[in-house]
Coordinates of C-alpha atoms in Angstrom, one line a residue:
Chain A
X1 CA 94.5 107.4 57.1
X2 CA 92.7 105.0 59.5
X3 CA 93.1 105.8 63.5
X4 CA 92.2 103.6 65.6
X5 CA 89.9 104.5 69.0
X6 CA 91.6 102.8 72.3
X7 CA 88.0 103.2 74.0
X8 CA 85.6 102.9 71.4
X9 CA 87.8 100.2 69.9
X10 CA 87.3 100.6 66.7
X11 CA 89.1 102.2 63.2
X12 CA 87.8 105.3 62.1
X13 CA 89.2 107.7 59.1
X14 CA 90.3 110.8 60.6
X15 CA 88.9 112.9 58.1
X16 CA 85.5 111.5 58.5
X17 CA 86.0 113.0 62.5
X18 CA 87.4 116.4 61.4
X19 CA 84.5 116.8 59.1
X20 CA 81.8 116.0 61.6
X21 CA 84.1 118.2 64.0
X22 CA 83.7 120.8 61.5
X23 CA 80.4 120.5 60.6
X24 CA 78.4 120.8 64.2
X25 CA 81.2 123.7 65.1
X26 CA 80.2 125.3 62.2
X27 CA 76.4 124.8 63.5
X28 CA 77.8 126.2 67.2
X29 CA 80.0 128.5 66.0
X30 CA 76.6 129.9 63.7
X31 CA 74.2 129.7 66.2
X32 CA 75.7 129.8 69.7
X33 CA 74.6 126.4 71.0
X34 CA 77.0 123.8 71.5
X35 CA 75.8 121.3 69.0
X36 CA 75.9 118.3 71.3
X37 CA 72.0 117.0 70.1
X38 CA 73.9 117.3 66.3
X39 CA 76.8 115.2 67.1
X40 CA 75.7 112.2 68.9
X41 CA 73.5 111.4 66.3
X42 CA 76.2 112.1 63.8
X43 CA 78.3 109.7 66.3
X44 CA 76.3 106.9 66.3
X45 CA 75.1 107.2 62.8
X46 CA 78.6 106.6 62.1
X47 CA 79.0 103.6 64.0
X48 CA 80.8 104.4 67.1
X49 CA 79.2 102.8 70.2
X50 CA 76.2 105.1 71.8
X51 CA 77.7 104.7 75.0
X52 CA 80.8 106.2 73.7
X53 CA 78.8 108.5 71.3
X54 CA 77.3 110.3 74.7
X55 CA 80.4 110.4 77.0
X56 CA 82.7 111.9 74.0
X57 CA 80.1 114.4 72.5
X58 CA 80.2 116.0 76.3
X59 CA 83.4 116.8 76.3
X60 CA 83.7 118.8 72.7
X61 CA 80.7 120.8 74.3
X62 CA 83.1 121.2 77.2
X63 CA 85.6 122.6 74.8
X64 CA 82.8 124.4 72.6
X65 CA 81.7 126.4 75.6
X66 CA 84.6 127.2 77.5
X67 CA 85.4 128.6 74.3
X68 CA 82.6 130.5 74.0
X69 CA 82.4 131.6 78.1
X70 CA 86.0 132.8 77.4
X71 CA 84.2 135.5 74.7
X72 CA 81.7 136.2 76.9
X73 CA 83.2 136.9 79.7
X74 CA 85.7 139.0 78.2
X75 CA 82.6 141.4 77.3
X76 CA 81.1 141.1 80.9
X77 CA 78.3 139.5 79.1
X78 CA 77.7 136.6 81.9
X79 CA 75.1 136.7 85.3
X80 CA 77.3 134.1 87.7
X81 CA 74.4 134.2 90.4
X82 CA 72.0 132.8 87.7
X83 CA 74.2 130.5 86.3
X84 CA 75.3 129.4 89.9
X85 CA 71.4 129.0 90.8
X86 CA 71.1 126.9 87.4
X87 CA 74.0 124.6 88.5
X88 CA 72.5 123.3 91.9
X89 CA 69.9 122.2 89.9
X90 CA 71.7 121.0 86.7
X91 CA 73.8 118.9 89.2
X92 CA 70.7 117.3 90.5
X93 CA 69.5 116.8 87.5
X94 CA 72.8 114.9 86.5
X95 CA 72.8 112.8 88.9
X96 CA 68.7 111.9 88.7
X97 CA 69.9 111.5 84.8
X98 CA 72.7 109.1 85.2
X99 CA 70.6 106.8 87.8
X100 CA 67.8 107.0 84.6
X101 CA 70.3 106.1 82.4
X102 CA 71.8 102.7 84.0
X103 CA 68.1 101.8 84.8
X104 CA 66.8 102.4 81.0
X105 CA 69.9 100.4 79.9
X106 CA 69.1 97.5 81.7
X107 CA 65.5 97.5 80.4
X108 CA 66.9 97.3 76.9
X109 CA 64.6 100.6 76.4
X110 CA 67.6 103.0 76.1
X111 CA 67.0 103.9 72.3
X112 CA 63.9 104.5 72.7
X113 CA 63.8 106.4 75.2
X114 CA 66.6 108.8 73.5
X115 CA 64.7 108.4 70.5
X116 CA 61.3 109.7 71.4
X117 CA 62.7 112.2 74.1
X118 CA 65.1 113.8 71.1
X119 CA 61.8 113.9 68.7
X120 CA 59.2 115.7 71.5
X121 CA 62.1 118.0 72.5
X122 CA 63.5 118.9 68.9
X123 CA 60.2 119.1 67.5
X124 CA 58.4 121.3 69.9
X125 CA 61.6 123.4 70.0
X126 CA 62.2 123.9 66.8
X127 CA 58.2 124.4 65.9
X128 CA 58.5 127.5 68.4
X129 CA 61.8 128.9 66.8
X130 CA 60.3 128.1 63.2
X131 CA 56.6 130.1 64.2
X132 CA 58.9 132.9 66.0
X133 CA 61.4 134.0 63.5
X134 CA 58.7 133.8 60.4
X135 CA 56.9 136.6 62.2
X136 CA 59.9 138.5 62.8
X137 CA 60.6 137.7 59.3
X138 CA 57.3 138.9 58.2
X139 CA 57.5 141.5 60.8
X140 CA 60.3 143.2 59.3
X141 CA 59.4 142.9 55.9
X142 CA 56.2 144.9 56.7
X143 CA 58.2 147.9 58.8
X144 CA 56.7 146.7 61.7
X145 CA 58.6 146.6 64.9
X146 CA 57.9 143.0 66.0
X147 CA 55.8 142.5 68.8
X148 CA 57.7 140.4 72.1
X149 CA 55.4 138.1 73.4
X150 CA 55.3 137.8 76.8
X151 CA 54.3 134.1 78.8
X152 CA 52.4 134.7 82.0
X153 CA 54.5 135.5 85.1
X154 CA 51.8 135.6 87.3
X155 CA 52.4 132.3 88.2
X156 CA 56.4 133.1 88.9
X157 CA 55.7 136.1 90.9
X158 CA 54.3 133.4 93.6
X159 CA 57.1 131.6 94.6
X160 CA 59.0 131.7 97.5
X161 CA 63.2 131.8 98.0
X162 CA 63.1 135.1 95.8
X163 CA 67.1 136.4 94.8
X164 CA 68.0 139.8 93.3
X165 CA 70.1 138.7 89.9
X166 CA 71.8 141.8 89.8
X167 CA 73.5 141.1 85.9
X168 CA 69.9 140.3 84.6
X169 CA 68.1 143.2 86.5
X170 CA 66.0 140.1 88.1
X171 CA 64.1 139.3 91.2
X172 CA 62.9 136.3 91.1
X173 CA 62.5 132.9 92.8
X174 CA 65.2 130.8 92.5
X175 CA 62.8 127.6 91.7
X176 CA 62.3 128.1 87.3
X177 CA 66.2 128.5 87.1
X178 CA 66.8 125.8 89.3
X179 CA 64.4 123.3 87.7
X180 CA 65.4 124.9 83.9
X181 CA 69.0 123.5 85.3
X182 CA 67.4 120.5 86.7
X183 CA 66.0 119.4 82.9
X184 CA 68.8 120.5 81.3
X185 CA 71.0 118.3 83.5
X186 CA 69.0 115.0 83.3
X187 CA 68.9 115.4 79.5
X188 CA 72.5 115.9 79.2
X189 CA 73.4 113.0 81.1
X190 CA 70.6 110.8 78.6
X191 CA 71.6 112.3 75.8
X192 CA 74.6 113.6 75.7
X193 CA 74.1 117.0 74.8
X194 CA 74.9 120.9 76.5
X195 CA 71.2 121.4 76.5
X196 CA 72.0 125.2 74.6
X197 CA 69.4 125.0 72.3
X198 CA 66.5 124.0 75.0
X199 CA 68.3 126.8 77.5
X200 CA 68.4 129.7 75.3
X201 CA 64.9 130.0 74.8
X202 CA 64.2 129.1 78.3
X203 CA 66.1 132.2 79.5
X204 CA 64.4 134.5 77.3
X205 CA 60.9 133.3 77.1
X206 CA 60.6 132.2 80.5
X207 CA 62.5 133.9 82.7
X208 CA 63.1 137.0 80.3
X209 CA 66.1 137.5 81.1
X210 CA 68.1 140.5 79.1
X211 CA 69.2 138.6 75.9
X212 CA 72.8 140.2 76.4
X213 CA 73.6 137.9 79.1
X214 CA 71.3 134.5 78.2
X215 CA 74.6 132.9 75.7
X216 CA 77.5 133.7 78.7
X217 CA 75.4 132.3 80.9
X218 CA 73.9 129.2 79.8
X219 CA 78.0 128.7 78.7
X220 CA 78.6 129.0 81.6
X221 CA 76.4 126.4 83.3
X222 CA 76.9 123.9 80.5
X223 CA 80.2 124.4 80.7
X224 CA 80.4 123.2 84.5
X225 CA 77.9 120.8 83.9
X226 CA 79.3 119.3 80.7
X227 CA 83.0 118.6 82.7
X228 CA 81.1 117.3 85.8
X229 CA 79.3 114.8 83.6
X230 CA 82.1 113.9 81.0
X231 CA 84.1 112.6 84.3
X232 CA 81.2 110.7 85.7
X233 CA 81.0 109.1 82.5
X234 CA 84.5 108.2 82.5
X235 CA 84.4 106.7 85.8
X236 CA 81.4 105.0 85.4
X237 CA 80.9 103.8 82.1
X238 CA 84.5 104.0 80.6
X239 CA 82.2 106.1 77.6
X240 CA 84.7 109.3 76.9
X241 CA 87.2 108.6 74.2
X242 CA 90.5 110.7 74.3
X243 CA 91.6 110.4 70.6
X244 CA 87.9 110.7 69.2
X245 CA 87.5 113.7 71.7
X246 CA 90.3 115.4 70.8
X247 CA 90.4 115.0 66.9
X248 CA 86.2 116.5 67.1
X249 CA 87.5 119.9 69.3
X250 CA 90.1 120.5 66.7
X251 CA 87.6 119.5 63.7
X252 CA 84.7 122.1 66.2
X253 CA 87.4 124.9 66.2
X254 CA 87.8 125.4 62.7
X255 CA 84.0 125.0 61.5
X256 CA 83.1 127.1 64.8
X257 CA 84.6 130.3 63.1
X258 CA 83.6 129.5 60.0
X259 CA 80.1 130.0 61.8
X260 CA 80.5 132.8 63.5
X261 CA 81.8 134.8 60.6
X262 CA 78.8 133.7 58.3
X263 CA 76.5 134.2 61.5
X264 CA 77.9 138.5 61.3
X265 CA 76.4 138.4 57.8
X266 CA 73.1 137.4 58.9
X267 CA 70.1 138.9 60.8
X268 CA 69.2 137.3 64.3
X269 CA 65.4 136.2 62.4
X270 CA 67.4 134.7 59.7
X271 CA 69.6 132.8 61.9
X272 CA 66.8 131.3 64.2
X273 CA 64.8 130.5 61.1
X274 CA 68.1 128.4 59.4
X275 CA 68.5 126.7 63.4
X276 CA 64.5 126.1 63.4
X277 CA 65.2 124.1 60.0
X278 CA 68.3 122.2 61.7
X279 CA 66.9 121.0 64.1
X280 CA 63.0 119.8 62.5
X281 CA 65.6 117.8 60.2
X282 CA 67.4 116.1 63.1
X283 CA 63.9 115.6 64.2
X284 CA 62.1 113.9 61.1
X285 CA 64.9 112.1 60.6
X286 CA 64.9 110.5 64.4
X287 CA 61.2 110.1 63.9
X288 CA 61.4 108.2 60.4
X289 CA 63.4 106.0 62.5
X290 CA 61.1 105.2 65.2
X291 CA 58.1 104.8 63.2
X292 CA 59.7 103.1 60.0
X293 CA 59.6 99.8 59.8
X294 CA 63.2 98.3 61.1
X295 CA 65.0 96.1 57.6
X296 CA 65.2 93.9 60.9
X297 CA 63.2 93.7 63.5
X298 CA 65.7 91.4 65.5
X299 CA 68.8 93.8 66.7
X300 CA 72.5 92.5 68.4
X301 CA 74.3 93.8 70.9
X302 CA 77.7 92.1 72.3
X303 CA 79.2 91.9 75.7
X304 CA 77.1 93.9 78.7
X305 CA 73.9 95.1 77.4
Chain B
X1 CA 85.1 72.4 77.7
X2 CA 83.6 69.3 76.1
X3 CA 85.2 70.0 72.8
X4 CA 88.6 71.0 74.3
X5 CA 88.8 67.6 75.8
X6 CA 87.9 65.9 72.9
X7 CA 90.5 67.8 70.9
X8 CA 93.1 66.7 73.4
X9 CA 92.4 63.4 73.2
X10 CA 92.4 63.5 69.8
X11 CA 96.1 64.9 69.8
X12 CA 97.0 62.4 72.1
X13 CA 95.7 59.5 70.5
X14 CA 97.0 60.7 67.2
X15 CA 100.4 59.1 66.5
X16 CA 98.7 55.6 67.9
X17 CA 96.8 55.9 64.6
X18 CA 99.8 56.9 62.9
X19 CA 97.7 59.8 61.6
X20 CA 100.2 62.7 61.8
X21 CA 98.8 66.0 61.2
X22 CA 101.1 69.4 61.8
X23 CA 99.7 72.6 61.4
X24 CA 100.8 76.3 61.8
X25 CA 99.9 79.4 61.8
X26 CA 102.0 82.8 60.1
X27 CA 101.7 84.9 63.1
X28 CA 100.4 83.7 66.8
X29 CA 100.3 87.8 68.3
X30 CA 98.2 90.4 65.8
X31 CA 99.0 93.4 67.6
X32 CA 96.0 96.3 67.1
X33 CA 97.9 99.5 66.4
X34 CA 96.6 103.3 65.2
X35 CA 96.2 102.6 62.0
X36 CA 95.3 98.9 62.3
X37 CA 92.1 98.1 59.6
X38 CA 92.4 94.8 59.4
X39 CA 94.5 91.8 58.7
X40 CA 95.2 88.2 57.4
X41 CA 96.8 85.0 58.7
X42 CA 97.7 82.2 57.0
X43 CA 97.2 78.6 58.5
X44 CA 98.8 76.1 56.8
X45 CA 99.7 72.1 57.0
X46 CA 100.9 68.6 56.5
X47 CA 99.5 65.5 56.2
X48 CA 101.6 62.4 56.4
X49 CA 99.3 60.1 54.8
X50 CA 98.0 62.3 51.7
X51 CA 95.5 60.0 50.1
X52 CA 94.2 57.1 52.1
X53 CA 91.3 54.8 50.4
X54 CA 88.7 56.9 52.1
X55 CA 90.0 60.2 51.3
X56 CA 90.9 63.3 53.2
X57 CA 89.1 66.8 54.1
X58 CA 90.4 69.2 55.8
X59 CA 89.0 72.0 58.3
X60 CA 90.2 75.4 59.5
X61 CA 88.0 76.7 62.5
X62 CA 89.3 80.3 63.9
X63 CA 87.4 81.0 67.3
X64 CA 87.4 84.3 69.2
X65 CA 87.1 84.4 72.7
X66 CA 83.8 83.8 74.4
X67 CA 81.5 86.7 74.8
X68 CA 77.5 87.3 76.3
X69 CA 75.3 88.4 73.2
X70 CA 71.8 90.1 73.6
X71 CA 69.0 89.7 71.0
X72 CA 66.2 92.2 71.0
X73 CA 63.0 91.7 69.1
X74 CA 61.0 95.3 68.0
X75 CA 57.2 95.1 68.0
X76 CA 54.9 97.7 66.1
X77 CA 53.6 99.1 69.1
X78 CA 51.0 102.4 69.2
X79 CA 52.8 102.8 66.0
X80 CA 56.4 103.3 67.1
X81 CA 58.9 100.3 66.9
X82 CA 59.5 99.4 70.5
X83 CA 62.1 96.6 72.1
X84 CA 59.4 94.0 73.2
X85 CA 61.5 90.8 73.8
X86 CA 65.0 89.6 74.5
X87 CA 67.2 86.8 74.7
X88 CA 70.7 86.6 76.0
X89 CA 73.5 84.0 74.3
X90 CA 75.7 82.8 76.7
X91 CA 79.2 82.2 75.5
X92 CA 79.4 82.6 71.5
X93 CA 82.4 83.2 70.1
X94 CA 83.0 86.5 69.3
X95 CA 84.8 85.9 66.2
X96 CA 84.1 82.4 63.8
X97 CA 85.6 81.9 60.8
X98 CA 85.7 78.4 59.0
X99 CA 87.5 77.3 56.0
X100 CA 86.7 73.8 54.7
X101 CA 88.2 71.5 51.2
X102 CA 84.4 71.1 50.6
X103 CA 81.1 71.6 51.5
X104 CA 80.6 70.8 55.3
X105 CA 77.6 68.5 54.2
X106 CA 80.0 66.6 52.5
X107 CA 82.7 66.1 55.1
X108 CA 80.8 64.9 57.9
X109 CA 77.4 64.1 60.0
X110 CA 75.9 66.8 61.4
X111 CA 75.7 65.6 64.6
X112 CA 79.5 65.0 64.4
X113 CA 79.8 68.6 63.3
X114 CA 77.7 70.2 66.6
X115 CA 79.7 68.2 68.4
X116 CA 83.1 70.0 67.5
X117 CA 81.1 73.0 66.8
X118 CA 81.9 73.3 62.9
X119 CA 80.1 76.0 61.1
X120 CA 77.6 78.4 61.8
X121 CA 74.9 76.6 62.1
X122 CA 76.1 74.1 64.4
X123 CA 77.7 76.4 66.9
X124 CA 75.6 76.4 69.9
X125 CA 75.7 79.0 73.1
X126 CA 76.7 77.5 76.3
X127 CA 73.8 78.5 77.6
X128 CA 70.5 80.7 76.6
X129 CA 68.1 82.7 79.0
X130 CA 64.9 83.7 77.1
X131 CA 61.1 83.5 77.9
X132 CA 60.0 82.3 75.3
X133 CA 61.2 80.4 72.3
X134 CA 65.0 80.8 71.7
X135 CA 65.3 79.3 67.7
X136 CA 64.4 82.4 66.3
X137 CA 66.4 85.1 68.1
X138 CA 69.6 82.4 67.9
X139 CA 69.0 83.0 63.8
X140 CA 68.6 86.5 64.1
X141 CA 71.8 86.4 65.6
X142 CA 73.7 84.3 63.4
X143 CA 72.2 86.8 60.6
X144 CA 73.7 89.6 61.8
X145 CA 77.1 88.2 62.9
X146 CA 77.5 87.3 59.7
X147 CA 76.0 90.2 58.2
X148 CA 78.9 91.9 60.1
X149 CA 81.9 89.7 59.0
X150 CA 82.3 88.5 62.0
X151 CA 81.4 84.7 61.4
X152 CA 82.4 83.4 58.2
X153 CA 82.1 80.2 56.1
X154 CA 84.5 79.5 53.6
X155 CA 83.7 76.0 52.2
X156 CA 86.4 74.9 49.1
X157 CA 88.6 77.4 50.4
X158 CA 92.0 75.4 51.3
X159 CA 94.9 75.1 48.7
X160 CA 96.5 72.2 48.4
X161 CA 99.9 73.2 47.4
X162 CA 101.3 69.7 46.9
X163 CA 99.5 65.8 48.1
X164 CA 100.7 66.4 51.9
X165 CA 100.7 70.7 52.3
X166 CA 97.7 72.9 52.6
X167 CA 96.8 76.3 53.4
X168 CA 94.2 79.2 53.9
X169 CA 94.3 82.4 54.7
X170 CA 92.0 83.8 57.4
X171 CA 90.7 87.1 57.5
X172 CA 90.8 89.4 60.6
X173 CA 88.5 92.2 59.9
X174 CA 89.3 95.6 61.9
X175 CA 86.2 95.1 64.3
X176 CA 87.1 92.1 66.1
X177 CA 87.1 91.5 69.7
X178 CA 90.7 92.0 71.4
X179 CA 91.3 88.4 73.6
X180 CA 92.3 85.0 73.0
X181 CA 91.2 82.9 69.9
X182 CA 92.1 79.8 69.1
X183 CA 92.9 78.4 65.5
X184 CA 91.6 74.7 65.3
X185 CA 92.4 72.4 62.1
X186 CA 90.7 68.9 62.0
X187 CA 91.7 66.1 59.7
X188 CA 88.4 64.1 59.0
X189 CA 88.5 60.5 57.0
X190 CA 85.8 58.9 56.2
X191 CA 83.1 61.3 58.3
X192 CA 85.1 60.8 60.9
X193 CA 87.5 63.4 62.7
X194 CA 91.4 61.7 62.8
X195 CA 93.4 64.4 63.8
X196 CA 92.9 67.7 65.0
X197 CA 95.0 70.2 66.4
X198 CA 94.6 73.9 68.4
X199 CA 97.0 76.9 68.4
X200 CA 96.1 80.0 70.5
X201 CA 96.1 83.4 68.7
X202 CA 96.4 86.6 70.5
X203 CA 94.7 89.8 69.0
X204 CA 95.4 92.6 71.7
X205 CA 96.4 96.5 71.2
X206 CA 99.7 97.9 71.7
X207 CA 101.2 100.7 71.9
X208 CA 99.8 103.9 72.5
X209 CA 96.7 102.5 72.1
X210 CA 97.0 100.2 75.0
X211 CA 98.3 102.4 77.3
X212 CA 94.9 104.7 76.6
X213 CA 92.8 101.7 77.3
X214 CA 94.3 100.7 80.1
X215 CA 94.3 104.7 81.3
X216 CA 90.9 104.7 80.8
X217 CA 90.0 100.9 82.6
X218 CA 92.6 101.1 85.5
X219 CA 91.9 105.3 86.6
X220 CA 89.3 106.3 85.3
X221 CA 89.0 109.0 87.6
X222 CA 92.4 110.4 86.2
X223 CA 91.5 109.9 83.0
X224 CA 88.3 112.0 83.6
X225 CA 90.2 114.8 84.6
X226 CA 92.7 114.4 81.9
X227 CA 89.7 114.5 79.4
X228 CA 88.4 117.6 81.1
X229 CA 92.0 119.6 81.2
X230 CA 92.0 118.5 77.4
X231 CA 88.6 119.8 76.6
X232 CA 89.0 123.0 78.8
X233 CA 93.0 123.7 77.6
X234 CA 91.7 123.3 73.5
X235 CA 88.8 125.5 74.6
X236 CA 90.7 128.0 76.3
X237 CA 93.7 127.9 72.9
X238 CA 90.8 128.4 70.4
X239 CA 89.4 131.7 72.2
X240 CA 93.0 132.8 72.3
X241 CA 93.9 132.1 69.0
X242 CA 90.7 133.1 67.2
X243 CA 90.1 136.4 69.9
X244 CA 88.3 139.2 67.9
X245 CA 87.9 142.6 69.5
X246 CA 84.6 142.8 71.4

């Protein structure tokens, strides 16, 4: 059956919605992320506007990590000073991202810009997932205990407004969260994603936080962030579609634990190894498009551009 | 606003010629609903003077409302395909469809046929901002428009049911603009337009639908919040309904 989108005005087969739904919940569910840099994609692939592809894929990561806070916080399992730290900066970087984004659409750049900034951020991330969990893979094969690799503080320890995160045994400045919030935000409002996938690392490698606490957490924020920047983009670009919203959380329910009960069947190496391919896919397949030659190299858009 | 008047005048000047067209149209309201994927209407007709000595063609033109269209040209650039150039169509149609007795070559001039703005090719934008040469960005336009379904030419597609009645059925596709169109039928005799008359068409949603929209358009600020309160309260069901023990 055909249902019809009042904001996206257009027909779409409800089944086709459900199934993306289920598919990227089944990704989030798996993986703990909240599969927004899946979906849009997906959403715009599919044909529904990218205006209204970014507003909507917001809020089912809304849904996907209150969701996923709730189970998190039920096991004490989230630092609120660190996620409150990495929400003064994820709101500034909201707001930086949705003056970017009005500018980049006026210069008719706006693909382009989503385009490339999806391929340099997928690729390198999922390059350092793929390099990581061989290791461990390789690692555990051989008995070993793998090795942690630790980045360079040094340059961390220097920074001034230190604060005592008391859930993540922390003292550290409260610049790197901040600015980890401050990317995370901009790219969210760009691209229309929770930023899970760029965060989680982030935490760990960066500012090595306990992993116990690094999925509540960056819920948590993306959470906050992801209603905060589904209303601006209701208010300001008209971009959120109820129906299509709604039909995706139910369709992200269902795969979501699917996901989580194939994820208890699986090792955390195996897991980041299968996300590492997930996401180098996404990748190639946004780069073929950039570097592919267009079947025409004239393109339309109607009304406002 | 050229071709309205001329239309007009046309009607007006019509029964002084004794040149009686009448033309209808099956429904004048299409009304978008949930599960709307498309449509068809039927125009239909008279003629009162079925076969003169220089015969008789008939035209259907279906027009959606007015609409701004931007055409962007990609450049291999550093080898990525980058926007390099633009041009923005000022006032096109949203929606064209034209149904004709016979090739529009046949029927008329083609300078008669811009004027009226009969078939693709002779539709022009009212106006056209571009740096640099427009012609080719006004094909690539036309290309994908009709690429899309969105404007259509359907020469040899009227039925004569009898000397005098005619009809055609029009196709509304699920993707058209909501709006005004207007459904324009023009008698021509000899090359030369006759008659002509214009009926308005209304494609808008209803319904549920509508009300969403116009949620979304009028408070958006309330609708916001609504999405929010939706997103959180599915969230917060799913952890409930799926809780495992920790």
């Amino acid at each position: 059956m055909e249902i019809y989108l009042p904001v996206a005005e257009m027909s779409v087969h409800w089944m086709v919605i459900i199934g993306l739904g289920v598919t990227v919940g089944f990704v989030s569910g798996m993986f703990g992320i909240g599969g927004g840099f899946l979906l849009t994609p997906l959403l715009v692939f599919y044909g529904i506007p990218s205006t209204v592809a970014v507003g909507t894929t917001l809020s089912h990561v809304t849904a996907a990590s209150v969701s996923g806070a709730l189970a998190q916080w039920r096991r004490r399992a989230i630092d609120f000073a660190m996620a409150g730290v990495m929400l003064v900066g994820g709101l500034m970087g909201t707001a930086f991202g949705v003056w970017l984004f009005a500018i980049m659409r006026r210069q008719g750049q706006m693909d382009l810009i989503v385009s490339v900034t999806y391929v340099l951020l997928l690729g390198s991330v999922g390059t350092i997932m793929l390099r990581e969990s061989l290791s461990s893979l390789r690692a555990a094969r051989s008995g070993e205990t793998p090795r942690v690799r630790t980045v360079n503080r040094v340059w961390m320890a220097g920074l001034p407004f230190k604060m005592r995160f008391r859930q993540s045994r922390l003292y550290i400045s409260v610049l790197p969260p901040m600015g980890i919030g401050f990317t995370i935000g901009m790219l969210g409002a760009i691209m229309g994603i929770g930023g899970g996938f760029i965060m989680i690392p982030a935490m760990i490698y960066l500012l090595r936080m306990p992993t116990n606490v690094v999925v509540g957490t960056s819920m948590t924020q993306i959470m906050t962030i992801t209603a905060i920047t589904t209303l601006l983009q209701a208010t300001n670009n008209y971009a959120v579609d109820i129906v299509l919203g709604g039909l995706l959380i139910i369709g992200g329910v269902i795969g979501a634990q699917l996901g989580v009960r194939v994820a208890g069947k699986l090792r955390g190496e195996q897991l980041r190894l299968l996300l590492a391919i997930v996401v180098l896919t996404v990748c190639a397949g946004l780069l073929w498009g950039l570097v592919a030659r267009p079947a025409d190299v004239y393109s339309l858009s109607m009304g406002m551009p | 606003m050229r071709r309205l008047t001329l239309i007009l005048l046309l009607i007006v000047a019509a029964p002084a010629r004794a040149e009686d067209l009448v033309s209808g149209i099956s429904q004048d309201v299409i009304q978008i609903t949930s599960n709307y994927t498309g449509t068809s209407i039927v125009v239909f007709g008279a003629i009162e003077r079925p076969l003169g000595s220089d015969g008789r063609d008939i035209v259907v033109v279906v027009r959606g409302p007015g609409t701004d269209m931007t055409v962007r040209r990609r450049d291999h650039i550093a080898g990525v395909w980058v926007n390099a150039d633009a041009a923005k169509l000022v006032g096109m149609p949203a929606y064209y469809y034209m149904a004709s007795t016979k090739p529009l070559d046949e029927i008329a001039p083609a300078a008669d046929l811009t004027r009226y703005g009969i078939g693709v090719e002779h539709l022009t934008p009212q106006q056209i901002a571009s740096h640099h040469d427009p012609k080719p960005f006004q094909e690539a336009a036309l290309r994908h428009l009709e690429r899309e379904g969105l404007y259509t030419e359907a020469p040899g597609s009227i039925d004569f049911l009898s000397e005098s009645l005619f009809r055609t059925r029009v196709p509304v596709p699920a993707g058209v603009a909501r709006g005004q169109y207007n459904v324009e039928v023009y008698l021509f005799r000899g090359g030369q337009v006759v008659s002509a008359q214009s009926t308005p068409l209304f494609i808008d949603q209803t319904g549920l639908e509508r009300r969403l929209f116009n949620f979304a358009h009028n408070s958006p600020l309330i609708y916001g919040l609504a999405a929010v309160a939706m997103s959180i309260l599915l969230g917060w069901i799913s952890s409930v309904l799926f809780r495992r023990p920790a």
